[in-house]
Short mmCIF file of C-alpha atoms in Angstrom, two decimals:
data_model
loop_
_atom_site.label_atom_id
_atom_site.label_comp_id
_atom_site.label_asym_id
_atom_site.label_seq_id
_atom_site.Cartn_x
_atom_site.Cartn_y
_atom_site.Cartn_z
CA UNK M 767 3.62 -4.59 31.72
CA UNK M 768 2.96 -1.49 29.18
CA UNK M 769 4.04 -1.30 25.63
CA UNK M 770 2.37 1.83 24.92
CA UNK M 771 5.54 3.58 23.72
CA UNK M 772 8.29 1.30 22.31
CA UNK M 773 8.50 3.49 19.22
CA UNK M 774 12.19 4.22 18.13
CA UNK M 775 12.12 6.01 14.69
CA UNK M 776 15.42 6.36 15.15
CA UNK M 777 16.62 2.85 14.33
CA UNK M 778 19.07 3.96 17.12
CA UNK M 779 22.54 1.33 16.03
CA UNK M 780 20.75 -1.17 13.67
CA UNK M 781 23.54 -1.32 11.55
CA UNK M 782 20.69 -2.21 8.63
CA UNK M 783 20.19 1.55 8.53
CA UNK M 784 23.43 2.74 8.54
CA UNK M 785 24.03 0.27 5.50
CA UNK M 786 20.71 0.66 3.69
CA UNK M 787 20.98 1.28 -0.53
CA UNK M 788 17.45 1.53 -0.74
CA UNK M 789 16.17 5.59 -0.75
CA UNK M 790 13.80 6.70 2.43
CA UNK M 791 10.92 8.12 1.37
CA UNK M 792 9.42 10.55 4.42
CA UNK M 793 5.60 10.19 4.37
CA UNK M 794 3.27 12.59 5.81
CA UNK M 795 1.59 12.46 9.39
CA UNK M 796 -2.04 11.86 8.96
CA UNK M 797 -4.28 15.57 9.12
CA UNK M 798 -7.56 16.19 9.36
CA UNK M 799 -10.11 13.16 7.90
CA UNK M 800 -9.76 10.82 5.08
CA UNK M 801 -11.75 7.41 3.89
CA UNK M 802 -10.57 4.82 2.18
CA UNK M 803 -12.11 1.05 1.56
CA UNK M 804 -9.73 0.15 3.73
CA UNK M 805 -6.99 1.10 6.68
CA UNK M 806 -4.19 -0.99 7.62
CA UNK M 807 -2.47 -0.16 10.83
CA UNK M 808 1.07 -1.13 10.96
CA UNK M 809 3.57 -0.09 8.01
CA UNK M 810 5.66 -3.47 9.05
CA UNK M 811 6.06 -6.46 6.15
CA UNK M 812 2.76 -7.67 7.00
CA UNK M 813 1.05 -4.41 6.66
CA UNK M 814 2.91 -3.48 4.08
CA UNK M 815 1.80 -6.46 1.91
CA UNK M 816 -1.43 -6.07 3.25
CA UNK M 817 -1.90 -2.87 1.62
CA UNK M 818 0.20 -3.45 -1.30
CA UNK M 819 -1.44 -6.54 -2.27
CA UNK M 820 -5.19 -4.99 -1.77
CA UNK M 821 -4.67 -1.84 -3.79
CA UNK M 822 -3.64 -4.11 -6.29
CA UNK M 823 -6.97 -5.91 -6.48
CA UNK M 824 -8.68 -2.73 -6.23
CA UNK M 825 -9.03 -1.24 -3.45
CA UNK M 826 -8.14 2.61 -2.04
CA UNK M 827 -5.86 2.19 0.88
CA UNK M 828 -5.11 3.78 4.28
CA UNK M 829 -2.06 3.10 5.95
CA UNK M 830 -1.22 4.35 9.31
CA UNK M 831 2.21 3.84 11.15
CA UNK M 832 3.02 4.92 14.51
CA UNK M 833 6.75 5.31 13.99
CA UNK M 834 8.20 5.53 10.38
CA UNK M 835 8.15 2.31 7.93
CA UNK M 836 9.69 -0.58 8.90
CA UNK M 837 10.84 0.35 12.14
CA UNK M 838 9.46 -2.03 14.25
CA UNK M 839 10.79 -5.52 14.06
CA UNK M 840 10.47 -5.82 10.06
CA UNK M 841 13.70 -3.44 10.13
CA UNK M 842 14.82 -4.58 12.97
CA UNK M 843 15.28 -8.25 12.69
CA UNK M 844 18.21 -10.43 11.05
CA UNK M 845 17.26 -10.58 7.75
CA UNK M 846 17.45 -13.93 7.42
CA UNK M 847 14.27 -15.38 5.05
CA UNK M 848 13.80 -19.06 6.00
CA UNK M 849 11.76 -21.75 4.52
CA UNK M 850 10.82 -23.53 7.64
CA UNK M 851 8.11 -22.92 10.64
CA UNK M 852 9.97 -21.63 14.14
CA UNK M 853 12.56 -24.24 15.37
CA UNK M 854 11.74 -27.77 15.28
CA UNK M 855 7.87 -27.02 14.55
CA UNK M 856 6.84 -29.75 11.67
CA UNK M 857 3.88 -29.59 8.81
CA UNK M 858 2.37 -32.85 10.88
CA UNK M 859 2.10 -30.27 13.96
CA UNK M 860 0.87 -27.10 12.16
CA UNK M 861 -1.91 -29.67 10.84
CA UNK M 862 -2.80 -30.52 14.57
CA UNK M 863 -3.18 -26.95 15.92
CA UNK M 864 -5.31 -25.28 12.73
CA UNK M 865 -6.78 -28.83 10.96
CA UNK M 866 -5.82 -30.36 8.12
CA UNK M 867 -7.04 -28.62 5.26
CA UNK M 868 -5.44 -25.15 6.43
CA UNK M 869 -2.53 -26.80 8.28
CA UNK M 870 -1.49 -28.03 4.74
CA UNK M 871 -1.80 -24.08 2.88
CA UNK M 872 0.02 -23.00 5.24
CA UNK M 873 2.96 -25.80 5.09
CA UNK M 874 2.75 -25.15 1.13
CA UNK M 875 2.78 -20.95 2.22
CA UNK M 876 6.10 -21.05 4.39
CA UNK M 877 7.62 -23.96 1.80
CA UNK M 878 7.54 -21.83 -0.22
CA UNK M 879 7.69 -18.14 1.05
CA UNK M 880 11.42 -17.74 1.30
CA UNK M 881 10.96 -17.86 -2.50
CA UNK M 882 8.11 -15.90 -3.02
CA UNK M 883 9.70 -13.34 -0.71
CA UNK M 884 12.99 -13.14 -3.12
CA UNK M 885 10.62 -13.15 -6.27
CA UNK M 886 8.60 -10.11 -5.42
CA UNK M 887 11.89 -8.02 -4.47
CA UNK M 888 13.26 -8.77 -7.71
CA UNK M 889 9.64 -7.57 -9.33
CA UNK M 890 9.93 -4.46 -7.85
CA UNK M 891 13.56 -3.50 -7.94
CA UNK M 892 14.07 -3.83 -4.33
CA UNK M 893 18.30 -2.85 -3.67
CA UNK M 894 18.28 -4.65 -0.05
CA UNK M 895 21.32 -6.97 -0.70
CA UNK M 896 19.18 -9.85 -1.43
CA UNK M 897 21.18 -13.43 -1.50
CA UNK M 898 19.39 -16.60 -2.14
CA UNK M 899 22.66 -19.17 -0.94
CA UNK M 900 20.86 -21.50 0.86
CA UNK M 901 19.92 -21.74 4.63
CA UNK M 902 21.33 -24.60 7.24
CA UNK M 903 19.40 -25.81 9.82
CA UNK M 904 22.47 -28.00 12.02
CA UNK M 905 22.14 -29.84 15.44
CA UNK M 906 23.91 -28.25 18.31
CA UNK M 907 23.09 -30.97 20.85
CA UNK M 908 21.96 -35.06 20.46
CA UNK M 909 18.56 -34.09 21.45
CA UNK M 910 18.55 -30.85 18.65
CA UNK M 911 19.75 -33.72 16.24
CA UNK M 912 16.44 -35.94 16.83
CA UNK M 913 13.99 -33.17 16.43
CA UNK M 914 15.85 -31.68 13.26
CA UNK M 915 16.23 -35.28 11.22
CA UNK M 916 12.29 -35.35 12.14
CA UNK M 917 11.98 -31.97 10.71
CA UNK M 918 13.46 -33.05 7.71
CA UNK M 919 12.08 -35.78 7.12
CA UNK M 920 8.19 -34.21 7.35
CA UNK M 921 9.64 -31.92 5.18
CA UNK M 922 11.29 -34.58 2.63
CA UNK M 923 8.48 -36.61 2.25
CA UNK M 924 5.71 -33.32 1.56
CA UNK M 925 8.25 -33.26 -1.49
CA UNK M 926 10.62 -30.11 -0.66
CA UNK M 927 13.71 -29.68 -2.37
CA UNK M 928 15.99 -30.10 1.31
CA UNK M 929 19.16 -32.21 1.80
CA UNK M 930 20.10 -33.80 5.44
CA UNK M 931 24.13 -33.06 6.06
CA UNK M 932 26.80 -34.63 7.97
CA UNK M 933 29.08 -33.36 10.72
CA UNK M 934 31.60 -32.64 8.38
CA UNK M 935 29.13 -31.18 5.62
CA UNK M 936 27.87 -28.54 7.90
CA UNK M 937 31.60 -27.67 9.19
CA UNK M 938 32.55 -27.38 5.41
CA UNK M 939 29.74 -25.04 4.51
CA UNK M 940 29.46 -23.01 7.37
CA UNK M 941 32.88 -23.12 8.37
CA UNK M 942 31.34 -23.77 12.11
CA UNK M 943 32.57 -26.00 14.37
CA UNK M 944 30.67 -28.62 16.86
CA UNK M 945 27.54 -29.12 14.91
CA UNK M 946 26.55 -32.99 14.54
CA UNK M 947 24.96 -33.22 11.28
CA UNK M 948 21.61 -31.01 9.94
CA UNK M 949 19.22 -29.77 7.11
CA UNK M 950 19.58 -27.47 4.31
CA UNK M 951 16.83 -25.58 1.96
CA UNK M 952 18.88 -23.90 -1.10
CA UNK M 953 15.97 -21.10 -1.01
CA UNK M 954 16.52 -19.42 1.93
CA UNK M 955 18.68 -16.49 2.31
CA UNK M 956 19.33 -12.98 3.47
CA UNK M 957 18.19 -9.34 3.34
CA UNK M 958 18.88 -6.18 4.83
CA UNK M 959 15.38 -6.49 6.71
CA UNK M 960 14.41 -2.44 6.65
CA UNK M 961 15.50 -2.41 2.62
CA UNK M 962 13.23 -4.37 2.24
CA UNK M 963 10.60 -2.46 4.30
CA UNK M 964 11.70 0.56 2.58
CA UNK M 965 10.97 -1.09 -0.79
CA UNK M 966 7.95 -2.18 0.13
CA UNK M 967 6.47 1.42 0.90
CA UNK M 968 7.67 2.87 -2.27
CA UNK M 969 6.06 -0.31 -3.91
CA UNK M 970 2.61 0.00 -2.00
CA UNK M 971 2.47 4.11 -2.47
CA UNK M 972 3.18 3.41 -6.10
CA UNK M 973 0.60 1.05 -6.41
CA UNK M 974 -1.71 4.14 -4.53
CA UNK M 975 -1.71 3.31 -1.04
CA UNK M 976 -1.62 6.30 1.32
CA UNK M 977 0.96 6.16 4.17
CA UNK M 978 0.71 7.83 6.96
CA UNK M 979 3.65 8.20 9.25
CA UNK M 980 4.27 9.11 13.12
CA UNK M 981 0.45 8.66 13.37
CA UNK M 982 -0.27 6.65 16.15
CA UNK M 983 -3.46 4.88 15.77
CA UNK M 984 -5.59 5.32 19.87
CA UNK M 985 -9.43 4.37 18.96
CA UNK M 986 -10.66 1.94 16.64
CA UNK M 987 -14.92 2.13 16.72
CA UNK M 988 -17.45 0.73 14.49
CA UNK M 989 -19.96 2.09 12.33
CA UNK M 990 -22.70 0.81 10.19
CA UNK M 991 -20.28 1.63 7.11
CA UNK M 992 -17.20 0.03 8.70
CA UNK M 993 -15.06 1.51 11.21
CA UNK M 994 -13.45 4.63 12.34
CA UNK M 995 -9.47 4.52 12.70
CA UNK M 996 -8.38 7.11 15.03
CA UNK M 997 -5.04 9.10 15.68
CA UNK M 998 -5.48 11.96 18.18
CA UNK M 999 -7.81 14.41 16.50
CA UNK M 1000 -7.65 12.76 13.21
CA UNK M 1001 -9.19 9.79 11.69
CA UNK M 1002 -10.03 7.66 8.62
CA UNK M 1003 -13.42 6.48 7.88
CA UNK M 1004 -13.48 2.92 6.26
CA UNK M 1005 -15.19 -0.08 4.90
CA UNK M 1006 -12.54 -2.67 6.65
CA UNK M 1007 -9.86 -2.38 9.21
CA UNK M 1008 -6.65 -4.49 9.77
CA UNK M 1009 -4.51 -4.40 12.74
CA UNK M 1010 -0.81 -5.59 11.76
CA UNK M 1011 1.33 -4.01 14.84
CA UNK M 1012 2.13 -7.64 16.17
CA UNK M 1013 5.09 -7.15 18.96
CA UNK M 1014 4.17 -3.29 19.03
CA UNK M 1015 0.32 -3.54 19.41
CA UNK M 1016 0.13 -0.41 21.92
CA UNK M 1017 -2.43 -0.58 25.00
CA UNK M 1018 -5.50 0.54 23.29
CA UNK M 1019 -6.08 -2.44 22.00
CA UNK M 1020 -5.33 -5.40 24.71
CA UNK M 1021 -7.21 -7.46 22.55
CA UNK M 1022 -4.26 -8.08 20.08
CA UNK M 1023 -1.50 -6.85 22.40
CA UNK M 1024 -1.85 -9.61 24.66
CA UNK M 1025 -2.68 -12.46 22.36
CA UNK M 1026 1.35 -13.27 21.65
CA UNK M 1027 3.87 -11.53 23.87
CA UNK M 1028 6.61 -9.78 23.03
CA UNK M 1029 10.05 -10.87 24.00
CA UNK M 1030 12.99 -8.33 23.68
CA UNK M 1031 15.53 -9.03 21.62
CA UNK M 1032 19.00 -7.93 20.59
CA UNK M 1033 21.17 -8.07 17.47
CA UNK M 1034 24.93 -7.16 16.72
CA UNK M 1035 27.01 -7.16 14.12
CA UNK M 1036 31.09 -7.42 13.84
CA UNK M 1037 33.61 -5.07 12.15
CA UNK M 1038 33.99 -6.64 8.96
CA UNK M 1039 35.49 -9.60 8.90
CA UNK M 1040 39.03 -9.69 6.85
CA UNK M 1041 38.96 -11.77 2.98
CA UNK M 1042 41.08 -14.82 4.75
CA UNK M 1043 38.28 -15.32 7.04
CA UNK M 1044 35.26 -14.32 4.77
CA UNK M 1045 36.82 -17.67 2.98
CA UNK M 1046 36.59 -19.82 5.21
CA UNK M 1047 33.33 -18.42 7.37
CA UNK M 1048 29.90 -18.85 5.34
CA UNK M 1049 31.87 -18.99 2.22
CA UNK M 1050 28.83 -19.66 -0.05
CA UNK M 1051 26.64 -16.82 1.38
CA UNK M 1052 24.74 -19.61 3.81
CA UNK M 1053 22.89 -18.53 6.70
CA UNK M 1054 21.61 -20.66 9.30
CA UNK M 1055 19.73 -21.04 12.58
CA UNK M 1056 19.72 -23.80 15.60
CA UNK M 1057 17.78 -25.07 18.29
CA UNK M 1058 19.52 -23.24 20.91
CA UNK M 1059 17.26 -20.75 23.49
CA UNK M 1060 20.02 -18.48 23.65
CA UNK M 1061 20.56 -18.04 19.88
CA UNK M 1062 22.67 -19.96 17.74
CA UNK M 1063 22.66 -18.50 14.17
CA UNK M 1064 24.66 -16.23 12.12
CA UNK M 1065 25.08 -14.30 8.80
CA UNK M 1066 27.11 -12.50 7.09
CA UNK M 1067 25.90 -8.90 5.33
CA UNK M 1068 27.30 -7.47 2.11
CA UNK M 1069 30.98 -5.53 3.69
CA UNK M 1070 31.64 -9.14 5.31
CA UNK M 1071 30.26 -7.95 8.66
CA UNK M 1072 29.14 -11.29 11.32
CA UNK M 1073 25.68 -11.12 13.03
CA UNK M 1074 24.58 -12.77 16.31
CA UNK M 1075 22.28 -11.98 19.58
CA UNK M 1076 19.32 -13.34 21.68
CA UNK M 1077 17.40 -12.61 23.83
CA UNK M 1078 17.37 -9.30 25.99
CA UNK M 1079 18.77 -9.69 29.60
CA UNK M 1080 17.06 -7.12 31.29
CA UNK M 1081 19.24 -6.33 34.78
CA UNK M 1082 22.31 -3.99 34.62
CA UNK M 1083 24.12 -2.68 31.80
CA UNK M 1084 22.10 -5.25 29.21
CA UNK M 1085 24.44 -3.81 25.90
CA UNK M 1086 27.19 -5.24 27.65
CA UNK M 1087 26.07 -8.74 28.76
CA UNK M 1088 24.68 -9.07 25.27
CA UNK M 1089 27.78 -8.01 23.33
CA UNK M 1090 29.69 -10.57 26.00
CA UNK M 1091 27.02 -13.21 24.90
CA UNK M 1092 27.69 -12.49 21.25
CA UNK M 1093 31.30 -12.27 21.80
CA UNK M 1094 31.43 -16.25 23.30
CA UNK M 1095 28.67 -17.72 21.02
CA UNK M 1096 30.73 -16.64 18.02
CA UNK M 1097 34.28 -17.83 19.54
CA UNK M 1098 32.18 -21.02 20.18
CA UNK M 1099 31.17 -21.26 16.58
CA UNK M 1100 34.35 -20.27 14.96
CA UNK M 1101 36.99 -21.30 16.89
CA UNK M 1102 39.02 -19.15 13.53
CA UNK M 1103 38.35 -16.01 15.43
CA UNK M 1104 40.32 -14.19 17.69
CA UNK M 1105 39.52 -11.58 20.04
CA UNK M 1106 40.11 -9.08 17.45
CA UNK M 1107 38.18 -9.93 15.00
CA UNK M 1108 34.63 -10.16 16.96
CA UNK M 1109 34.72 -6.33 17.50
CA UNK M 1110 30.97 -5.16 17.78
CA UNK M 1111 30.28 -1.81 15.22
CA UNK M 1112 26.41 -2.42 15.91
CA UNK M 1113 24.27 -3.47 19.11
CA UNK M 1114 20.10 -2.99 18.70
CA UNK M 1115 17.25 -4.08 19.94
CA UNK M 1116 13.36 -5.12 19.13
CA UNK M 1117 10.49 -7.18 19.89
CA UNK M 1118 9.16 -10.13 18.64
CA UNK M 1119 5.69 -11.28 19.77
CA UNK M 1120 5.84 -14.94 19.92
CA UNK M 1121 2.17 -16.60 20.36
CA UNK M 1122 1.64 -19.88 22.44
CA UNK M 1123 1.73 -22.08 19.12
CA UNK M 1124 3.93 -20.86 17.65
CA UNK M 1125 2.19 -19.63 14.43
CA UNK M 1126 0.51 -16.33 14.08
CA UNK M 1127 -3.14 -16.36 13.45
CA UNK M 1128 -6.38 -13.72 12.73
CA UNK M 1129 -8.47 -12.78 15.38
CA UNK M 1130 -11.92 -10.65 14.54
CA UNK M 1131 -12.39 -7.51 16.38
CA UNK M 1132 -15.54 -6.58 15.14
CA UNK M 1133 -17.72 -6.75 11.83
CA UNK M 1134 -15.23 -5.71 9.65
CA UNK M 1135 -12.39 -5.00 11.95
CA UNK M 1136 -9.28 -8.00 12.06
CA UNK M 1137 -5.86 -8.49 13.22
CA UNK M 1138 -2.82 -10.65 11.92
CA UNK M 1139 -0.34 -11.20 15.32
CA UNK M 1140 2.37 -13.40 15.94
CA UNK M 1141 5.20 -14.51 13.33
CA UNK M 1142 7.60 -15.71 15.99
CA UNK M 1143 11.17 -14.98 14.31
CA UNK M 1144 9.94 -16.00 10.91
CA UNK M 1145 8.54 -12.38 9.97
CA UNK M 1146 10.61 -12.76 6.68
CA UNK M 1147 8.75 -15.12 5.32
CA UNK M 1148 5.65 -15.56 7.03
CA UNK M 1149 4.88 -11.97 7.87
CA UNK M 1150 5.21 -10.92 4.06
CA UNK M 1151 3.46 -14.14 2.55
CA UNK M 1152 0.36 -14.11 4.92
CA UNK M 1153 0.21 -10.37 4.18
CA UNK M 1154 -0.48 -11.06 0.87
CA UNK M 1155 -3.35 -13.44 1.20
CA UNK M 1156 -4.52 -11.55 3.88
CA UNK M 1157 -4.61 -8.24 1.35
CA UNK M 1158 -6.54 -10.33 -1.36
CA UNK M 1159 -9.10 -11.62 1.69
CA UNK M 1160 -9.45 -7.92 2.44
CA UNK M 1161 -9.56 -7.58 -1.36
CA UNK M 1162 -12.66 -10.13 -1.44
CA UNK M 1163 -10.72 -12.10 -3.45
CA UNK M 1164 -10.58 -14.55 -0.59
CA UNK M 1165 -12.88 -16.13 2.03
CA UNK M 1166 -11.73 -15.90 5.66
CA UNK M 1167 -11.45 -20.05 5.39
CA UNK M 1168 -9.09 -19.24 2.81
CA UNK M 1169 -6.18 -17.42 5.58
CA UNK M 1170 -4.25 -20.84 6.14
CA UNK M 1171 -4.10 -19.55 9.72
CA UNK M 1172 -6.14 -20.02 12.63
CA UNK M 1173 -9.39 -17.53 13.14
CA UNK M 1174 -10.25 -16.63 16.75
CA UNK M 1175 -13.67 -14.77 16.60
CA UNK M 1176 -13.14 -14.13 20.79
CA UNK M 1177 -11.02 -12.50 23.20
CA UNK M 1178 -8.29 -14.71 23.74
CA UNK M 1179 -5.30 -13.19 26.32
CA UNK M 1180 -1.98 -15.52 26.37
CA UNK M 1181 -2.41 -17.42 29.71
CA UNK M 1182 -0.33 -15.15 32.66
CA UNK M 1183 0.63 -12.84 30.13
CA UNK M 1184 1.67 -10.29 32.49
CA UNK M 1185 3.85 -12.11 34.21
CA UNK M 1186 5.31 -13.55 30.43
CA UNK M 1187 6.07 -10.14 29.50
CA UNK M 1188 7.94 -9.88 32.60
CA UNK M 1189 9.70 -12.52 33.20
CA UNK M 1190 10.28 -13.02 29.19
CA UNK M 1191 13.07 -10.31 29.81
CA UNK M 1192 14.94 -11.97 32.66
CA UNK M 1193 15.17 -15.85 31.09
CA UNK M 1194 18.50 -15.48 29.12
CA UNK M 1195 20.83 -17.15 31.84
CA UNK M 1196 18.34 -20.05 32.21
CA UNK M 1197 18.57 -20.15 28.04
CA UNK M 1198 22.14 -19.80 28.44
CA UNK M 1199 22.21 -23.05 31.08
CA UNK M 1200 19.66 -25.37 29.09
CA UNK M 1201 22.08 -24.63 26.43
CA UNK M 1202 24.97 -25.46 27.89
CA UNK M 1203 23.85 -28.88 29.98
CA UNK M 1204 22.77 -30.28 26.20
CA UNK M 1205 18.40 -29.92 27.03
CA UNK M 1206 17.57 -27.85 24.07
#
């Protein structure tokens, strides 16, 4: 499947653009030749943090973006800042995948990562509707209750500030029906994700990062002094290159593109709920994500819009299908809603990069050329915090061994990548069926 041109610089239908409070600064396209210590490719959360923290450490940095800052997954996600790995992944599972040293370091990064994101937002005064009132992982089935309990027990043993919730506790805190229990971490919360990206661009620019928008990279070649990064007839000469394009990696770089599956997701936002409903539904500003394969998550934005979504079913009118599913799911979660309450004002789509392990990795593409890929639905937390670490590596303040993810030194494609990339667009009804049967 070609992923050469998935860029939508207009962010069509994205509620976060419509409700944005950060001023948008346009950046020029790359023209002619530039030089830098570091070139970062991709102006999403990971790339912006790499560039920002490398510049803070004293490097001259050029940041190249094919569209505009934040127009990929960073501006299109649901804005959940979650202090946990994807789904039911536990710290012990992470250690088994990346080794004890890196596993422990990655768990620490994730556990403290949500709070670190909020503190960085405060430090740079990013106006992104940040609310740190906690996150809940509730259990929708007996199978998920066992898995979630195991996740909770591991984080509790780790020393995390987590609490177990009974079914009544979950119902009281979320105003949601049908959950059997769950756990919560108070460091989680929500943001306007596009606002975070725009604010990070502002911060990076103030630290001297030269940002170029609408400058798609179509070639990287190594030189004795580092590398040349090309965008059409324009180029940047640099000592080091880090690619952070994730699910939006184009066909020009198959080593990166095929190391994760780009999963096509959608989100939808209702009209603002009435005051009475806001006293019943997520009344304390909590957000939640469960283990349903077909999407079991929700939050409110500043104006009281409920956010829902799932995987795009790419047959027929995919928007109509997605909105119908979102409506059914919200009615299931919140039976106090009626049809008039669940009218959608916004619908948007985008890609998320999922790896085989559900963990990101660093690939070494050349002597001084690297990529960071695969945040698997945890970009608000993990892409930003790992981006900071990688930026410090680029500046010589850390070694590769200090970057707490797997280092891949050879090409490692996801098995059956073309098939998985295509099949993922038609799996949503199967996800729904598995959830309905209590298998997730």
